Coordinates of C-alpha atoms in Angstrom, one line a residue:
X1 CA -28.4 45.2 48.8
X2 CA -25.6 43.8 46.8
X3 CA -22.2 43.8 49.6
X4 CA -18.9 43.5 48.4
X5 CA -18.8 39.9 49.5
X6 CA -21.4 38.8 47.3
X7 CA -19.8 40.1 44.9
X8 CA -16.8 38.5 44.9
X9 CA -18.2 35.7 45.3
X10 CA -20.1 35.9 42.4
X11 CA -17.4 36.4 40.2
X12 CA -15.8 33.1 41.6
X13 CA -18.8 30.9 41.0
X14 CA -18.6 32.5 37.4
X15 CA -14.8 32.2 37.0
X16 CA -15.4 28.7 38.0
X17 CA -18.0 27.8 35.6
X18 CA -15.9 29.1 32.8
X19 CA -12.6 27.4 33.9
X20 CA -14.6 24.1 34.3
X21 CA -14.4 23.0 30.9
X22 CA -10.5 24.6 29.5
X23 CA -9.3 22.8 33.2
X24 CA -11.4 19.5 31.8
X25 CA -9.6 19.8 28.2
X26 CA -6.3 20.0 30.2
X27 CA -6.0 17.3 32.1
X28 CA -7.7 15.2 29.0
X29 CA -7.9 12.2 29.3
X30 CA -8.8 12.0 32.9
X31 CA -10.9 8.5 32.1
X32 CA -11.2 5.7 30.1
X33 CA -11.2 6.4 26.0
X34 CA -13.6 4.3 23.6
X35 CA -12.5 3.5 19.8
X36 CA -15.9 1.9 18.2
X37 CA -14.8 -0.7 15.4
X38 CA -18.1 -0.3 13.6
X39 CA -17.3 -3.9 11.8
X40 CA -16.5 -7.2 13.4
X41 CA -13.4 -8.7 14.6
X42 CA -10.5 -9.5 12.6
X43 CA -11.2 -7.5 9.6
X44 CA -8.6 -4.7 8.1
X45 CA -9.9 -2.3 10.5
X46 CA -10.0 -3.5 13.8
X47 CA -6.2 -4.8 14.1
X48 CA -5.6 -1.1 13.7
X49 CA -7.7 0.0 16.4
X50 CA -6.0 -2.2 18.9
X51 CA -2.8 -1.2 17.9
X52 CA -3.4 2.2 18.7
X53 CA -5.2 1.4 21.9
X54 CA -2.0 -0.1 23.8
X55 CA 0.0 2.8 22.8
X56 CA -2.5 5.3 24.0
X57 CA -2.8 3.8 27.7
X58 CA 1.0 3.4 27.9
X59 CA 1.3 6.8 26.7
X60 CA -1.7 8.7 29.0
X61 CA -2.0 6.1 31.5
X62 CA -5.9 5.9 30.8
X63 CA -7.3 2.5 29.7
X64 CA -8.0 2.6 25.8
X65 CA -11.1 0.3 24.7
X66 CA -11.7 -1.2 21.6
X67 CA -15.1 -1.5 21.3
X68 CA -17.0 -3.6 18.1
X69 CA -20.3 -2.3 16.6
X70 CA -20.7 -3.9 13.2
X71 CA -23.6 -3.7 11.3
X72 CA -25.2 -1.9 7.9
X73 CA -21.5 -1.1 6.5
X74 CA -20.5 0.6 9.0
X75 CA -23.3 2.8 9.6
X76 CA -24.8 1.6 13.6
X77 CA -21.0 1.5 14.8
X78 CA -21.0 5.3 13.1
X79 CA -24.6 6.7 14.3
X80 CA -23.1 5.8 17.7
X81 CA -20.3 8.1 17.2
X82 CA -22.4 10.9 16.2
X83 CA -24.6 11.1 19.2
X84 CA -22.0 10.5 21.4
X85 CA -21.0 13.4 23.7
X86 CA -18.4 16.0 22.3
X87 CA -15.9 15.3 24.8
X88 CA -12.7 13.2 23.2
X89 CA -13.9 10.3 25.2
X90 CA -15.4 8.2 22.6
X91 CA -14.0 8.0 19.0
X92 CA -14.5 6.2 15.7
X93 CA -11.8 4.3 13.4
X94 CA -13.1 4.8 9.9
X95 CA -12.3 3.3 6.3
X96 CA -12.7 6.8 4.9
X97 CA -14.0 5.7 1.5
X98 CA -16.3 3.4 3.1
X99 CA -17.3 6.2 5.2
X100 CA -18.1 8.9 2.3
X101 CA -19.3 6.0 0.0
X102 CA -22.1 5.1 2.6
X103 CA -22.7 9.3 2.9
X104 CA -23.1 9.6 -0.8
X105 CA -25.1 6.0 -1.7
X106 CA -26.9 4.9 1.7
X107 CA -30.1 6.3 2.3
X108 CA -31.8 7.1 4.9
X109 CA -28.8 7.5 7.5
X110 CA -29.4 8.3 10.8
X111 CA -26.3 10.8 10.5
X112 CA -24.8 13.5 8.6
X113 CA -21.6 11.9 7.4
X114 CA -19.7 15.3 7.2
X115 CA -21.3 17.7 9.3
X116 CA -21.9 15.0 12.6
X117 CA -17.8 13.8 12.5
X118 CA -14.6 15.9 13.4
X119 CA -11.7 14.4 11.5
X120 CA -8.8 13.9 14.1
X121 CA -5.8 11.9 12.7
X122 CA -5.1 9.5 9.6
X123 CA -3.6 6.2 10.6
X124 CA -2.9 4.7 7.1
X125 CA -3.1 4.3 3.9
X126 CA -3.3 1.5 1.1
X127 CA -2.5 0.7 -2.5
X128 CA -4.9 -0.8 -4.9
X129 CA -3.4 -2.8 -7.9
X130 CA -5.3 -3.4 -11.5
X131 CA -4.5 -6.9 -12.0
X132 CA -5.9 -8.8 -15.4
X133 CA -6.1 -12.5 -16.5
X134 CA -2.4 -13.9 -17.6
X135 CA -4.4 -15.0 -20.8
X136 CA -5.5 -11.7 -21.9
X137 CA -3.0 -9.6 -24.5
X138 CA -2.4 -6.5 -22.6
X139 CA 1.0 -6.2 -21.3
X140 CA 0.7 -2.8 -19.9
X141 CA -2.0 -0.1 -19.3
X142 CA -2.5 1.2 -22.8
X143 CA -2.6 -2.5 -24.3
X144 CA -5.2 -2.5 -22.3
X145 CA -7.1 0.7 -23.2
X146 CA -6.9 0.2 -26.8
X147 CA -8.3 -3.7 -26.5
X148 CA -11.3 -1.9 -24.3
X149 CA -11.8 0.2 -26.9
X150 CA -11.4 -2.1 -29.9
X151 CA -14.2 -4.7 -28.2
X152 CA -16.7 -1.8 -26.1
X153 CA -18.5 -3.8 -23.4
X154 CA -17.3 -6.9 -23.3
X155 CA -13.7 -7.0 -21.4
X156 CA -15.7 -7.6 -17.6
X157 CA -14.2 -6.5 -14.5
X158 CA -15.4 -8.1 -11.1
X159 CA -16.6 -6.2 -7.8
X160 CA -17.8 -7.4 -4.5
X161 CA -20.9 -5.1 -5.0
X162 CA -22.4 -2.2 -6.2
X163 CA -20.8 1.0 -4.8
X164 CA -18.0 -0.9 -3.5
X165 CA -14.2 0.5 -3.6
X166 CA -13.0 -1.9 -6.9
X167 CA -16.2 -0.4 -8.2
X168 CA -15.2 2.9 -7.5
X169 CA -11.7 2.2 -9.1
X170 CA -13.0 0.5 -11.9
X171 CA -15.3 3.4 -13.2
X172 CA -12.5 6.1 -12.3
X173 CA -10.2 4.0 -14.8
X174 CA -13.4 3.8 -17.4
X175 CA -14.0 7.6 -17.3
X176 CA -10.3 8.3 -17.8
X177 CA -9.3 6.0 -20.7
X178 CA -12.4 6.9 -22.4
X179 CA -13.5 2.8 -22.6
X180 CA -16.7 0.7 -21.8
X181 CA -15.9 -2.5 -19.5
X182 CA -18.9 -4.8 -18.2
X183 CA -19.0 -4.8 -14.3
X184 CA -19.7 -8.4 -12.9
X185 CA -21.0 -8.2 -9.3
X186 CA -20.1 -10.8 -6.6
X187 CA -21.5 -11.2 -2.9
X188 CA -17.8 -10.7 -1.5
X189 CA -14.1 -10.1 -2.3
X190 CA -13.2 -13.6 -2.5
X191 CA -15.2 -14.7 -5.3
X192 CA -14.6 -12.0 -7.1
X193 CA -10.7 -12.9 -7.0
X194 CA -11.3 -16.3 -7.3
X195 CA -12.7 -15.8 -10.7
X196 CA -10.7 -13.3 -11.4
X197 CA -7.8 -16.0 -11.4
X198 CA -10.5 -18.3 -13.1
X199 CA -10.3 -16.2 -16.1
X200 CA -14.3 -15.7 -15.8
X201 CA -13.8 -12.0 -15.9
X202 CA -10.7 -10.5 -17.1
X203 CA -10.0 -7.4 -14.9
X204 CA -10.1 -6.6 -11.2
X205 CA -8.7 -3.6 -9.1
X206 CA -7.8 -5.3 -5.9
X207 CA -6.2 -4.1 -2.8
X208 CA -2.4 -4.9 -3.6
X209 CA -1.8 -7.1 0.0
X210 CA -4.7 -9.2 -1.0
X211 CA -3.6 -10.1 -5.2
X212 CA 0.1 -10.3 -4.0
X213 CA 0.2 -14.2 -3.5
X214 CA -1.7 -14.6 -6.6
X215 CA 0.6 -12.1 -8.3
X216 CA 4.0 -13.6 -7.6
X217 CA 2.4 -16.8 -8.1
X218 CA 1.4 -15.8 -11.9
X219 CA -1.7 -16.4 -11.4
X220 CA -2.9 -12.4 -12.1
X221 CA -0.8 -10.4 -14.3
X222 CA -0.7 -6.5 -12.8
X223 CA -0.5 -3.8 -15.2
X224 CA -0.6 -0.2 -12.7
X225 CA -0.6 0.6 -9.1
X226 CA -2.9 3.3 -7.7
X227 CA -0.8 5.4 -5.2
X228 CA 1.7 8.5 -6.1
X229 CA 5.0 6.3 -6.4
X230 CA 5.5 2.5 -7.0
X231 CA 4.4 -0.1 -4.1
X232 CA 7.2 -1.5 -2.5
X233 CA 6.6 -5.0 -3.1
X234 CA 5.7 -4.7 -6.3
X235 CA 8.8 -2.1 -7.7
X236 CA 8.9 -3.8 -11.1
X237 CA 4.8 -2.4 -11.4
X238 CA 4.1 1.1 -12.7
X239 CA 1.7 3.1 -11.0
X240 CA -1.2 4.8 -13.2
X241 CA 0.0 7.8 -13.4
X242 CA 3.8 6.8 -14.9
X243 CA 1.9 4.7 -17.5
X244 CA 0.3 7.7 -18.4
X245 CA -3.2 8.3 -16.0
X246 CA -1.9 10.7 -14.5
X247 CA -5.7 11.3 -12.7
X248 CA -5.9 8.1 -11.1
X249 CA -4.7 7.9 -7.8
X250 CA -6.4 5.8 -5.2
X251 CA -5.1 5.2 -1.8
X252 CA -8.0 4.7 0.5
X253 CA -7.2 5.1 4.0
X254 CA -8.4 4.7 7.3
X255 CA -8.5 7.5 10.1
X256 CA -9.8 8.6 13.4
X257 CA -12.7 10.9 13.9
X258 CA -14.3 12.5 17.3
X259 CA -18.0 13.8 17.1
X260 CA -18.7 17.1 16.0
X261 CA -18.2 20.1 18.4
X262 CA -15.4 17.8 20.3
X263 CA -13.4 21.0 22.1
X264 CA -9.9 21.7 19.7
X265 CA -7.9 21.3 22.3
X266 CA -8.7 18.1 23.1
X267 CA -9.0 17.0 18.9
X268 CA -5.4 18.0 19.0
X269 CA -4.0 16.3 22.0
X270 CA -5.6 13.4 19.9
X271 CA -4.4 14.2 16.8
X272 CA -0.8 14.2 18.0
X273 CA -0.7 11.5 20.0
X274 CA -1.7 9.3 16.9
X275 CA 0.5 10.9 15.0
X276 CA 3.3 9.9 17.4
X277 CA 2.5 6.3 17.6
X278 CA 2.2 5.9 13.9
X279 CA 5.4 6.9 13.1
X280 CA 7.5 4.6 16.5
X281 CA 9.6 2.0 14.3
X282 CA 7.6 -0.7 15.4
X283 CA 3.9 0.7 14.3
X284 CA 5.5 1.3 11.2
X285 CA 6.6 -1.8 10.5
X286 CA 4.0 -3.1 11.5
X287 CA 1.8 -1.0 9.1
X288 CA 4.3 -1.4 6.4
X289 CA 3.7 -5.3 7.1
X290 CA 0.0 -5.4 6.2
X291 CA 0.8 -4.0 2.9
X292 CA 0.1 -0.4 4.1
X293 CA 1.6 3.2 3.7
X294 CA 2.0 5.4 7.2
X295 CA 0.0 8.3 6.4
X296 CA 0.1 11.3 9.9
X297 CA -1.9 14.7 9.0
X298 CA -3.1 17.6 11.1
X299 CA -6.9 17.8 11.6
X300 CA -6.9 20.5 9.0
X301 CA -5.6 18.1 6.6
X302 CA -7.3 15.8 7.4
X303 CA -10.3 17.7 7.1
X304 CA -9.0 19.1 3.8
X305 CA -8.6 14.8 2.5
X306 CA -11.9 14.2 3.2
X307 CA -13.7 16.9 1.6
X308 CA -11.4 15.9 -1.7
X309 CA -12.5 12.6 -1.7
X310 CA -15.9 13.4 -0.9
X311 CA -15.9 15.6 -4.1
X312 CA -14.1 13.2 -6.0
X313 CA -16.3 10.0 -5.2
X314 CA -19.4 12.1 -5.8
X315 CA -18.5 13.4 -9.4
X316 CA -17.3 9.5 -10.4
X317 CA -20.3 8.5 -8.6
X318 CA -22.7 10.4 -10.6
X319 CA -20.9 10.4 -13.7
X320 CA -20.9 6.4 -14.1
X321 CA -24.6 6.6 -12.3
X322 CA -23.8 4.6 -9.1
X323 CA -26.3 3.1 -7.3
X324 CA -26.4 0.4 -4.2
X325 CA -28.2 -2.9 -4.8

């Protein structure tokens, strides 16, 4: 026979295994926390990962570790992410274009690049710059356009590979002028520049940090800037849309996610804790310093961000017929 004892104590074994996990999200983070790098060491992402990570122990008093998994673009650092467990414990510091690009060309991924990832906080964001040879006689964006249009094909722009961001840039600018450009490949960045400055090809959308040197130096002549208002150090440089593209912007930035089904609570402890070190004076600066824009959202807007550009880089995708070496 059920007493009144049993009962009770019942109900306490039950209240206890409810309360288990909201008491868990409370005291979050009771343990160490894990941001995967999923590229090597000193590259554009990892210094922002271990800026974070200091902030985060100071702040919570749990150690905060960086941890490197490069490998496939990205993608083993990420598939570790998405089978970690739900619990705020390990996260992922993303290039979000890289991260929707590889969703949208890769095949085969061992993940679901939207569904597997809950969006928790934006770090930054950065400016790309369309930069052409000094030699070539456009002074501005629509010199430009009408010398694409009177030679079809043959102005070249250079990429550091198929389905790579300049790519991406290069075919939003094609679809919007209404022009034809050749696309030159390269195996990296660098060479791409290099010839760029070479005079080999005669166009290049480059991340504005990177061409600066080369621009002060007159070595690349800029013509537009891809973010909503004019980059700092470049405040003599229209962006697109004041030279009259107003449907070219392109700020890639870079963000943290948790796994899918990480509990809300703990997503936005995250999410304002990141928020709160990005915008102390000295992360700023320091963000301002690699050429960057702060950028702080909610989870909802993040969320909201990424399903824009995922909708955007899928229509340019298919439209210029985009596909990875």
């Amino acid at each position: 026979m059920l007493t009144f004892s049993m009962l009770v104590r019942g109900v306490a074994v039950i209240g206890v295994a409810i309360s288990t996990p909201l008491m868990a999200q409370q005291v979050y983070p009771n343990k160490p926390i894990r941001i995967i790098v999923p590229f090597p060491p000193g590259g554009s992402i990892d210094p922002v990962a271990r800026m974070l990570g200091p902030k985060m122990t100071e702040s919570w008093g749990q150690q905060v570790i960086v941890d490197n998994r490069p490998g496939a673009n990205g993608a083993v650092g990420t598939e570790l992410l998405a089978k970690s467990a739900p619990d705020g414990y390990t996260l992922i510091l993303l290039g979000g274009s890289t991260h929707i690009l590889n969703g949208l060309l890769a095949r085969n991924l061992p993940y679901d690049s939207v569904k597997d990832f809950a969006p928790v906080a934006t770090v930054q964001r950065s400016d790309f710059v369309l930069v052409v040879h000094p030699t070539l006689p456009a002074g501005n964006l629509n010199q430009l356009i009408a010398l694409a249009k009177a030679k079809p094909g043959e102005l070249a722009y250079a990429t550091s590979g198929n389905g790579n961001l300049n790519h991406i840039a290069a075919e939003l600018f094609n679809m919007l002028a209404g022009v034809k450009t050749l696309h030159v490949t390269y195996k990296g960045g660098a060479q791409a520049l290099t010839d760029s400055v070479g005079g080999q090809v005669q166009m290049h959308f480059s991340v504005v940090l990177t061409a600066l040197p080369l621009i002060h130096a007159k070595r690349l002549k800029p013509l537009a800037t891809s973010g909503e208002a004019r980059f700092p150090g470049l405040p003599q440089v229209p962006t697109f849309i004041e030279a009259g593209m107003p449907g070219f912007r392109f700020q890639p930035w870079q963000g943290i996610f948790a796994p899918a089904r990480t509990p809300e609570p703990v997503v936005d402890k995250l999410s304002a804790e990141i928020a709160r070190i990005v915008m102390l004076p000295d992360i700023m600066a320091r963000i301002t310093g690699w050429g960057s824009q702060p950028l702080v959202t909610t989870p909802d807007e993040f969320a909201r961000l990424t399903a824009e550009d995922h909708k955007r880089l899928s229509e340019i995708i298919k439209v210029a017929n985009i596909r990875l070496d």
